[in-house]
Short mmCIF file of C-alpha atoms in Angstrom, two decimals:
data_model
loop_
_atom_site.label_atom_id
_atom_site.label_comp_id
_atom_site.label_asym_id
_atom_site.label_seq_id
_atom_site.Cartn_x
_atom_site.Cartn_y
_atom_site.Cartn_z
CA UNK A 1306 -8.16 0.33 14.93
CA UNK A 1307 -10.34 -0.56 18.13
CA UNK A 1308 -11.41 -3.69 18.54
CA UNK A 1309 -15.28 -3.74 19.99
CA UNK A 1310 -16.71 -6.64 21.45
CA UNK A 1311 -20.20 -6.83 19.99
CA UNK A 1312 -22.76 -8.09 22.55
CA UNK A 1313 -20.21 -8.76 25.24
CA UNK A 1314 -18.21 -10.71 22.50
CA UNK A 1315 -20.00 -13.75 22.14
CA UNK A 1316 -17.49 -16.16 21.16
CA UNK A 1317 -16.50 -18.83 23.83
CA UNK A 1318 -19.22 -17.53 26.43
CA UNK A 1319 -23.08 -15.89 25.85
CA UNK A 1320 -24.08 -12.65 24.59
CA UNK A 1321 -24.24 -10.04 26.86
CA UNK A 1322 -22.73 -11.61 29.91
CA UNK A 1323 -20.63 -9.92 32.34
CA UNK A 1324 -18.35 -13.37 32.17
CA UNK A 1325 -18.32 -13.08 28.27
CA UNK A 1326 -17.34 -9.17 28.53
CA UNK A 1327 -14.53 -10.09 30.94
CA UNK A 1328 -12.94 -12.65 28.38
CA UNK A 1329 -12.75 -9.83 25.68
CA UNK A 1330 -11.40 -7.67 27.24
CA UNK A 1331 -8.57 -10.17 28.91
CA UNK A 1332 -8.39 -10.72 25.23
CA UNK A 1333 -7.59 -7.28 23.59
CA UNK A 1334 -10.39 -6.11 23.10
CA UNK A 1335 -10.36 -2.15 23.27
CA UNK A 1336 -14.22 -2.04 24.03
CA UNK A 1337 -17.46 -3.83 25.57
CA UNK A 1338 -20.49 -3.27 23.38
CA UNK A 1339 -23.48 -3.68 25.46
CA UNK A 1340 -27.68 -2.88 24.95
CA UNK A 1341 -29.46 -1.05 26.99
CA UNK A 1342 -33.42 -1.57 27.79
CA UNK A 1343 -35.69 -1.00 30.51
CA UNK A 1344 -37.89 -3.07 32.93
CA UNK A 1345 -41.03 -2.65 33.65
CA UNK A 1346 -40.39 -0.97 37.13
CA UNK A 1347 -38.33 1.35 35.18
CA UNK A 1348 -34.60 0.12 36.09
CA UNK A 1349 -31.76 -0.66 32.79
CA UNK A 1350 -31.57 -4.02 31.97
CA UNK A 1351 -28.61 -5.38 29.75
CA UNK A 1352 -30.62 -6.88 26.74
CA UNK A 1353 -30.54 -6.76 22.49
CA UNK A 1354 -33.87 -7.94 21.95
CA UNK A 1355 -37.40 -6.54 22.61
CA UNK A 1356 -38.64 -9.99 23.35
CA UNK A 1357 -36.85 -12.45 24.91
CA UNK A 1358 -38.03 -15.61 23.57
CA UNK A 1359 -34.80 -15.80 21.61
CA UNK A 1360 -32.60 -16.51 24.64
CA UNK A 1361 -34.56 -17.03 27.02
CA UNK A 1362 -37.26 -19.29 25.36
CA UNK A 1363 -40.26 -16.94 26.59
CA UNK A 1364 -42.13 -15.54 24.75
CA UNK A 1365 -42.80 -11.81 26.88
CA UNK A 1366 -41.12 -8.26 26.64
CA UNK A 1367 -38.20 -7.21 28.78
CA UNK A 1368 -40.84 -4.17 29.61
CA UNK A 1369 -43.27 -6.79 31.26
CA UNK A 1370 -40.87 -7.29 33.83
CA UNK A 1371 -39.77 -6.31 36.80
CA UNK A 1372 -35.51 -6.02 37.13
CA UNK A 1373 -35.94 -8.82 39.71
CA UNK A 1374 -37.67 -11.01 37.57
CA UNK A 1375 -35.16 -10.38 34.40
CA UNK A 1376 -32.18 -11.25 36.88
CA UNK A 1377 -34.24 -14.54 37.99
CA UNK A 1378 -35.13 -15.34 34.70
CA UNK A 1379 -32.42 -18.44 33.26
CA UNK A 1380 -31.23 -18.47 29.92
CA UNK A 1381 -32.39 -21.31 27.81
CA UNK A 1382 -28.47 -22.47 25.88
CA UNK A 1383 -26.69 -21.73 29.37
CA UNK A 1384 -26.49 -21.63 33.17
CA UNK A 1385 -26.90 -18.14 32.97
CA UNK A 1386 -29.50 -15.41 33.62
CA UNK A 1387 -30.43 -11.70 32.48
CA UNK A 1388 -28.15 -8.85 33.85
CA UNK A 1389 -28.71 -5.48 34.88
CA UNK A 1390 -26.67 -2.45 33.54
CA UNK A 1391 -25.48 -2.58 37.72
CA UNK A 1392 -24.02 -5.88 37.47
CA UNK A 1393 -21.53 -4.64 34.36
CA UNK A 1394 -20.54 -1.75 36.52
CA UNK A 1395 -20.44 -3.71 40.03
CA UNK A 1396 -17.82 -5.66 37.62
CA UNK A 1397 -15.60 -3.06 36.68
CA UNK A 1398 -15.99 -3.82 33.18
CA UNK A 1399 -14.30 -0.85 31.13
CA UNK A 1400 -14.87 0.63 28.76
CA UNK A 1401 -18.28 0.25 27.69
CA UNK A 1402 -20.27 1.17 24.44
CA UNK A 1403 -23.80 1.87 25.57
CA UNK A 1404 -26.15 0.80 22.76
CA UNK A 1405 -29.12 2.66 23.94
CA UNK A 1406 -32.36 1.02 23.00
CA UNK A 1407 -34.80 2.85 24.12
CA UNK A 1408 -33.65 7.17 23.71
CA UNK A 1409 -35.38 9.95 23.60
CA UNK A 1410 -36.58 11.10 27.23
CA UNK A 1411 -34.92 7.94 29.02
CA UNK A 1412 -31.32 9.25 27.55
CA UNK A 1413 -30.87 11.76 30.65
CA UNK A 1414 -32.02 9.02 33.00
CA UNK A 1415 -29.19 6.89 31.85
CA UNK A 1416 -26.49 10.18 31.97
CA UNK A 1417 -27.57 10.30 35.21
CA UNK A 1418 -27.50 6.57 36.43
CA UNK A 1419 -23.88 6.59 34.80
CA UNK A 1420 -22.67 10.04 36.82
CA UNK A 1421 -23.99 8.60 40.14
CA UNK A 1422 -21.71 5.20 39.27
CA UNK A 1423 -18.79 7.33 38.42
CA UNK A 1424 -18.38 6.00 34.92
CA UNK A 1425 -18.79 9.41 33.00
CA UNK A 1426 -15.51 8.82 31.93
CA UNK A 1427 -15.51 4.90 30.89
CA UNK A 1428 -18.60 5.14 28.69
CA UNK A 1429 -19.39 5.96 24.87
CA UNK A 1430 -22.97 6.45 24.49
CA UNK A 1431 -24.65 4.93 21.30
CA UNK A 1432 -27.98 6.38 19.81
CA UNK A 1433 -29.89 6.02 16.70
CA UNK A 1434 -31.02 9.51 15.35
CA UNK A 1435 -29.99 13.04 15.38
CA UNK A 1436 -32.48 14.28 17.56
CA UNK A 1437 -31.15 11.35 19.68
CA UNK A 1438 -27.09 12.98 20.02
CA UNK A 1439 -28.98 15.91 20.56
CA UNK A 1440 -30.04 14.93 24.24
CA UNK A 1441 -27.37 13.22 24.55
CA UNK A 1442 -24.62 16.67 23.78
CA UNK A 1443 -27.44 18.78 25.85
CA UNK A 1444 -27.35 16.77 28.95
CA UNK A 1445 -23.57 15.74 28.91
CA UNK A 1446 -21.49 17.19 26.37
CA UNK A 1447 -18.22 15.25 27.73
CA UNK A 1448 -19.71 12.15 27.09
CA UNK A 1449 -18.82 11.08 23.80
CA UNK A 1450 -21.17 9.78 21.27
CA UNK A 1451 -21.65 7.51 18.61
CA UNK A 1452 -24.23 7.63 16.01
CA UNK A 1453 -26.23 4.23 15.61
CA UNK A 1454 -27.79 5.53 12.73
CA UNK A 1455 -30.87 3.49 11.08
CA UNK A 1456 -30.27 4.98 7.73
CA UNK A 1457 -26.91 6.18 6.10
CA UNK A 1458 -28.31 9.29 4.82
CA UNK A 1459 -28.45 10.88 8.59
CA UNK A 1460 -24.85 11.00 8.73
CA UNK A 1461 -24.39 14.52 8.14
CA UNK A 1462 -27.49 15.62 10.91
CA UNK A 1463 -25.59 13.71 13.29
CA UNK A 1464 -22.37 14.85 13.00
CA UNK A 1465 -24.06 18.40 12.78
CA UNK A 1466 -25.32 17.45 16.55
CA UNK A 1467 -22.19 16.74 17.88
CA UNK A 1468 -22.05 12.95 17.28
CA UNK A 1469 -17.63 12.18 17.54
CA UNK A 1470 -18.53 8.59 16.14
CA UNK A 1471 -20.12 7.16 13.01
CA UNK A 1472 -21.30 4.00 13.01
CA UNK A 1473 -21.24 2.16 9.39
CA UNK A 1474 -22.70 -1.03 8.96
CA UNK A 1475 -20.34 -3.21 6.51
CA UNK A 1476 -22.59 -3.21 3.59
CA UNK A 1477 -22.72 0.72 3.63
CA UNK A 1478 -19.46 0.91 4.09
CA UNK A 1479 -17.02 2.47 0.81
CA UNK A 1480 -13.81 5.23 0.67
CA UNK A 1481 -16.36 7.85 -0.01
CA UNK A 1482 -18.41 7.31 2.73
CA UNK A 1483 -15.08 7.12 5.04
CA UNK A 1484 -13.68 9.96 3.48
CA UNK A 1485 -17.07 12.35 4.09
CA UNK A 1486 -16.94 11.24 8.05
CA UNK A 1487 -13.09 11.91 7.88
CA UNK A 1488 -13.82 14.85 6.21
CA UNK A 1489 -15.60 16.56 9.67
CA UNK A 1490 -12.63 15.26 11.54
CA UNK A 1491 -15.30 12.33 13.14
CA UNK A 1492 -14.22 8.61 13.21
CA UNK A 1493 -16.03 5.75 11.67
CA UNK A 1494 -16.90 2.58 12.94
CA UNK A 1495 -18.37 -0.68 11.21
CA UNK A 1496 -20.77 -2.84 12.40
CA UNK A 1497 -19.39 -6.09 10.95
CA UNK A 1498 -20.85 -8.61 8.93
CA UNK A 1499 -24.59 -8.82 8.44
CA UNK A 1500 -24.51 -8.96 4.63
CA UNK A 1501 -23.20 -11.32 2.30
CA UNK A 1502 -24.51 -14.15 3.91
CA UNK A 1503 -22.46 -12.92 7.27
CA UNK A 1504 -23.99 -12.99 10.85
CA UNK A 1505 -23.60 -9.36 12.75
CA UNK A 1506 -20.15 -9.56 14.46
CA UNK A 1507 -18.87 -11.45 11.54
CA UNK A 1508 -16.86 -10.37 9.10
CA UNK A 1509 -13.45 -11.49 6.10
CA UNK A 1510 -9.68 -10.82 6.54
CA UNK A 1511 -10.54 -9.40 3.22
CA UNK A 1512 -12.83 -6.43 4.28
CA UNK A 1513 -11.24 -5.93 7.94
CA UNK A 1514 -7.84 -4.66 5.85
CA UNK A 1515 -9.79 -2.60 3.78
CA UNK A 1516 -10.69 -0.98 7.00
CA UNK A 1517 -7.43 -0.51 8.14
CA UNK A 1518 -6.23 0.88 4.63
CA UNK A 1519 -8.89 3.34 4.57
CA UNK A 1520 -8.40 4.54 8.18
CA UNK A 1521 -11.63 3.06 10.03
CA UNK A 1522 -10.95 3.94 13.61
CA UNK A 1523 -13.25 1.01 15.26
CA UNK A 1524 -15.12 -2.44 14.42
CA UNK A 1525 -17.65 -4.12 16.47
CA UNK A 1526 -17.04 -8.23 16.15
CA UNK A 1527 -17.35 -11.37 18.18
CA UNK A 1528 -14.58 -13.74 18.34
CA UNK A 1529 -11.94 -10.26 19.13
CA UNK A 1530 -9.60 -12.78 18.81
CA UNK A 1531 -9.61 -13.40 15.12
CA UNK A 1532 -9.73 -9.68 14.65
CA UNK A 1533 -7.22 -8.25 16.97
CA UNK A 1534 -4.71 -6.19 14.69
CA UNK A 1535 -1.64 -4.24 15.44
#
């Protein structure tokens, strides 16, 4: 089962640093999970949240400002500041899941940026609808793609799209639903925890072998250390 660091894997360093996605990936992890957004000049910014008063203690979009000013902009737990999409790649950090953000008409733009880097081939792209795999099959079929879905009930339209990866979040996530994504010869991925009192990234010894026992092929945690299998 691949291991996916979650936000960069945010267990010893912060969220969605290039640092933080280093450290996973010295330790086993199979996979960088990392969000996508754009500035307001229009260039990918490395960033969960809409607003950034979370970790950055303002309280302004991510689309209010320029790349320069995201990069400049210090984090308020850490001696650390935003990162562009660039500064991952400038890194070398491989492979990366791409949780876009923001799809529709920017999905080609980011195909693009990623065939100009050379990283066609070091990239899984993540979007949240069927219309969204769509683009994503249309404009780059070798890309592969995993389905971020918002509701469980769009599995089947995605995987009719093209999508090679389901994403499940834990508390959707039973044999039958396993079986119907196994069942189109697509692979299924949980999105730990977030349920049962959890935080995302967070998840039991308990339901991590039920994974393995029913075949999940992937599971996006934190710590990948605690969840590193063989």
């Amino acid at each position: 089962m691949r291991i996916i660091a979650h936000r960069s894997g945010p267990s010893v360093l912060p969220e969605q640093t290039v640092d933080s996605a280093k450290l996973a990936l010295e330790n086993g992890a199979d996979m960088v999970e990392i969000d996508l957004r754009f500035t307001k000049d229009k260039k990918i910014a490395v960033s969960h949240d809409e607003n950034l008063q979370r970790l950055f203690s303002k309280d302004i979009k991510l689309s209010d400002l320029t790349l320069d000013e995201y990069k400049n902009l210090k984090r308020s737990d850490c001696d650390y500041c935003g990162h562009s999409f660039e500064d991952y790649i400038s890194a070398g950090v491989a492979p990366l899941l791409l949780h876009i953000k923001e799809g529709g008409e920017n999905i080609p733009e980011i195909i693009g940026y990623i065939a100009s880097k050379g990283y066609t081939d070091k990239v899984v792209l993540g979007v949240h609808s069927p219309e969204d795999v769509k683009i994503a099959k249309q404009t780059d079929a070798r890309i592969p793609v995993l389905a971020f879905m918002k509701r469980k009930e769009m599995m089947r339209d995605c995987i009719n799209e093209g999508a090679e990866y389901i994403r499940l979040w834990q508390k959707w996530t039973d044999r039958e639903s396993i079986d119907f994504v196994h069942s189109f010869g697509r692979e299924v991925w949980i999105m730990a925890g977030h349920c049962d009192g959890l935080e995302a990234g967070i998840t039991t010894k308990e339901f991590l072998d039920f994974c393995n026992e029913s075949g999940v092929e992937g599971i996006l945690v934190n710590n990948v250390l605690n969840y590193t299998t063989d």
